[in-house]
Coordinates of C-alpha atoms and ligand atoms in Angstrom, one line a residue:
M1 CA 8.2 -14.9 -21.5
S2 CA 10.8 -13.6 -19.2
M3 CA 10.0 -13.1 -15.7
K4 CA 11.3 -11.3 -12.4
L5 CA 11.1 -11.7 -9.0
V6 CA 10.7 -8.6 -6.8
I7 CA 11.6 -8.9 -3.0
V8 CA 10.6 -5.7 -1.1
V9 CA 11.2 -5.2 2.6
V10 CA 8.7 -2.6 3.8
Q11 CA 7.8 -1.4 7.1
D12 CA 4.5 -3.2 8.7
D13 CA 3.0 0.1 8.8
D14 CA 2.8 0.3 5.0
A15 CA 2.3 -3.4 4.2
G16 CA -1.4 -3.4 4.4
D17 CA -2.1 -0.8 2.1
L18 CA 0.6 -1.8 -0.3
I19 CA -0.7 -5.5 -0.6
E20 CA -4.1 -4.3 -1.5
R21 CA -3.0 -1.7 -3.9
L22 CA -0.8 -4.5 -5.7
V23 CA -3.5 -7.1 -5.6
H24 CA -5.9 -4.5 -7.0
S25 CA -3.6 -3.8 -9.9
R26 CA -3.5 -7.7 -10.2
F27 CA -0.2 -8.6 -8.8
S28 CA 0.1 -11.7 -7.1
T29 CA 1.8 -11.1 -3.8
T30 CA 3.2 -13.4 -1.3
K31 CA 3.4 -11.6 2.2
L32 CA 6.2 -13.0 4.5
A33 CA 6.8 -11.8 8.3
S34 CA 10.5 -10.5 8.7
T35 CA 12.7 -9.1 11.1
G36 CA 15.0 -6.3 10.4
G37 CA 18.4 -7.2 11.4
F38 CA 19.8 -4.1 12.6
L39 CA 16.5 -2.8 14.6
K40 CA 15.4 -6.5 15.4
E41 CA 11.6 -5.5 15.0
G42 CA 9.3 -6.9 12.7
N43 CA 9.1 -5.5 9.1
T44 CA 7.4 -7.4 6.1
T45 CA 8.9 -9.2 3.0
L46 CA 6.6 -9.1 0.0
M47 CA 7.3 -11.7 -3.0
V48 CA 6.0 -10.2 -6.6
G49 CA 6.6 -12.7 -9.3
V50 CA 5.8 -10.4 -12.6
S51 CA 6.9 -10.1 -16.4
D52 CA 10.1 -8.0 -17.2
E53 CA 7.6 -5.4 -18.4
Q54 CA 5.5 -5.0 -15.1
V55 CA 8.5 -4.4 -12.7
E56 CA 8.5 -0.7 -13.4
E57 CA 4.8 -0.5 -12.6
V58 CA 5.5 -2.7 -9.2
I59 CA 7.9 0.0 -8.3
E60 CA 6.0 2.8 -9.0
I61 CA 3.2 1.5 -6.7
I62 CA 5.7 0.6 -4.0
K63 CA 7.2 4.1 -4.0
E64 CA 3.5 5.5 -3.7
M65 CA 2.6 3.6 -0.8
C66 CA 5.8 3.5 1.1
Q67 CA 6.9 6.4 3.4
S68 CA 10.2 6.8 5.1
R69 CA 10.2 7.3 8.8
R70 CA 12.4 8.1 11.6
Q71 CA 12.9 5.7 14.2
T72 CA 14.5 5.5 17.6
F73 CA 15.9 2.9 19.6
T74 CA 17.8 2.7 22.5
A75 CA 21.1 0.8 22.3
P76 CA 23.0 -0.2 25.5
V77 CA 26.4 1.4 25.6
P78 CA 28.9 0.4 28.3
P79 CA 30.5 3.8 29.5
T80 CA 34.5 3.7 29.2
G81 CA 36.2 2.3 32.3
S82 CA 32.9 0.6 34.0
A83 CA 32.6 -3.2 33.2
N84 CA 29.4 -4.3 33.2
V85 CA 27.4 -1.4 33.4
F86 CA 25.3 -0.1 30.4
I87 CA 23.6 3.0 29.8
P88 CA 20.8 3.4 27.3
Y89 CA 21.7 5.3 24.6
P90 CA 19.2 6.6 22.1
I91 CA 20.1 6.2 18.5
E92 CA 18.1 7.6 15.5
V93 CA 17.9 5.9 12.3
M94 CA 16.2 6.6 8.9
V95 CA 13.9 3.6 8.0
G96 CA 13.2 3.1 4.3
G97 CA 10.6 3.7 2.4
A98 CA 11.2 0.4 1.0
T99 CA 14.6 -2.0 0.1
I100 CA 13.4 -3.4 -3.4
F101 CA 15.5 -6.7 -5.1
V102 CA 14.6 -7.5 -8.7
L103 CA 15.9 -11.2 -9.2
D104 CA 15.9 -12.8 -12.7
I105 CA 13.3 -16.1 -12.5
D106 CA 15.2 -19.0 -14.5
Q107 CA 11.8 -21.0 -14.2
F108 CA 8.7 -20.4 -13.0
E109 CA 5.8 -23.0 -13.0
K110 CA 2.6 -23.5 -11.1
V111 CA 1.8 -27.7 -11.1
Ligands
2BA201 P1 16.8 -3.2 9.8 O1 18.1 -4.0 9.3 O2 16.2 -3.2 11.1 O3 17.5 -1.7 9.5 C1 16.8 -0.7 9.8 C2 17.7 0.8 9.3 O4 18.5 0.9 10.2 C3 17.8 1.0 8.1 O5 16.9 1.2 7.3 C4 19.1 1.6 8.1 O6 18.5 3.1 8.3 C5 19.7 1.5 9.3 N1 20.6 0.3 9.7 C6 20.7 -1.0 9.0 N2 21.7 -1.6 9.2 C7 22.6 -0.4 9.7 C8 23.9 -0.5 10.2 N3 24.6 -1.7 10.0 N4 24.5 0.3 10.4 C9 23.7 1.4 10.8 N5 22.3 1.6 10.4 C10 21.9 0.9 10.0 P2 16.7 0.5 5.6 O7 18.4 0.8 5.1 O8 15.8 1.5 5.0 O9 16.3 -0.6 5.8 C11 15.0 -1.4 6.2 C12 15.0 -2.8 6.4 O10 15.2 -3.5 4.8 C13 16.5 -3.3 7.2 O11 15.9 -3.5 8.7 C14 16.6 -4.6 6.5 O12 15.3 -5.5 7.1 C15 16.0 -4.6 5.3 N6 17.0 -4.6 4.4 C16 17.9 -3.1 4.1 N7 18.9 -3.6 3.7 C17 19.1 -4.6 3.1 C18 19.8 -5.5 2.4 N8 21.2 -5.0 1.8 N9 19.5 -6.9 2.7 C19 19.1 -7.4 3.1 N10 18.1 -6.7 3.8 C20 17.8 -5.3 3.8

């Protein structure tokens, strides 16, 4: 049987309900605590190993359970001409829903 690994990065706020929903639908899930490189804030990465035919169902569940949110963070920006002075500058980004990677699994074993 050919398998895929779905790696999905979601916001912490959505992670609990998403995991519950996946487990309820009998998908095995591993949760990893992760940190977004851009916002440097915690997010959640899930690994879900499934058969090829189940990938679409997993993606549908992710779409259903994960929302996009606007997030503001403060970036220190140096004003021109003033060395060593930084003005906090609010920047708004839209954080997904979810970022989903689907990888082929060469070998899957439980020993
Ligand atoms: P972060 O890296 O903290 O990024 C949070 C949000 O900031 C991103 O939302 C995007 O809207 C924005 N952003 C990220 N990098 C940026 C940049 N270089 N310039 C301007 N804006 C930027 P999402 O795209 O929904 O990503 C949410 C989280 O998913 C990311 O958190 C990261 O942990 C993960 N992720 C997204 N794309 C990825 C990729 N290609 N590879 C690995 N992880 C990824």
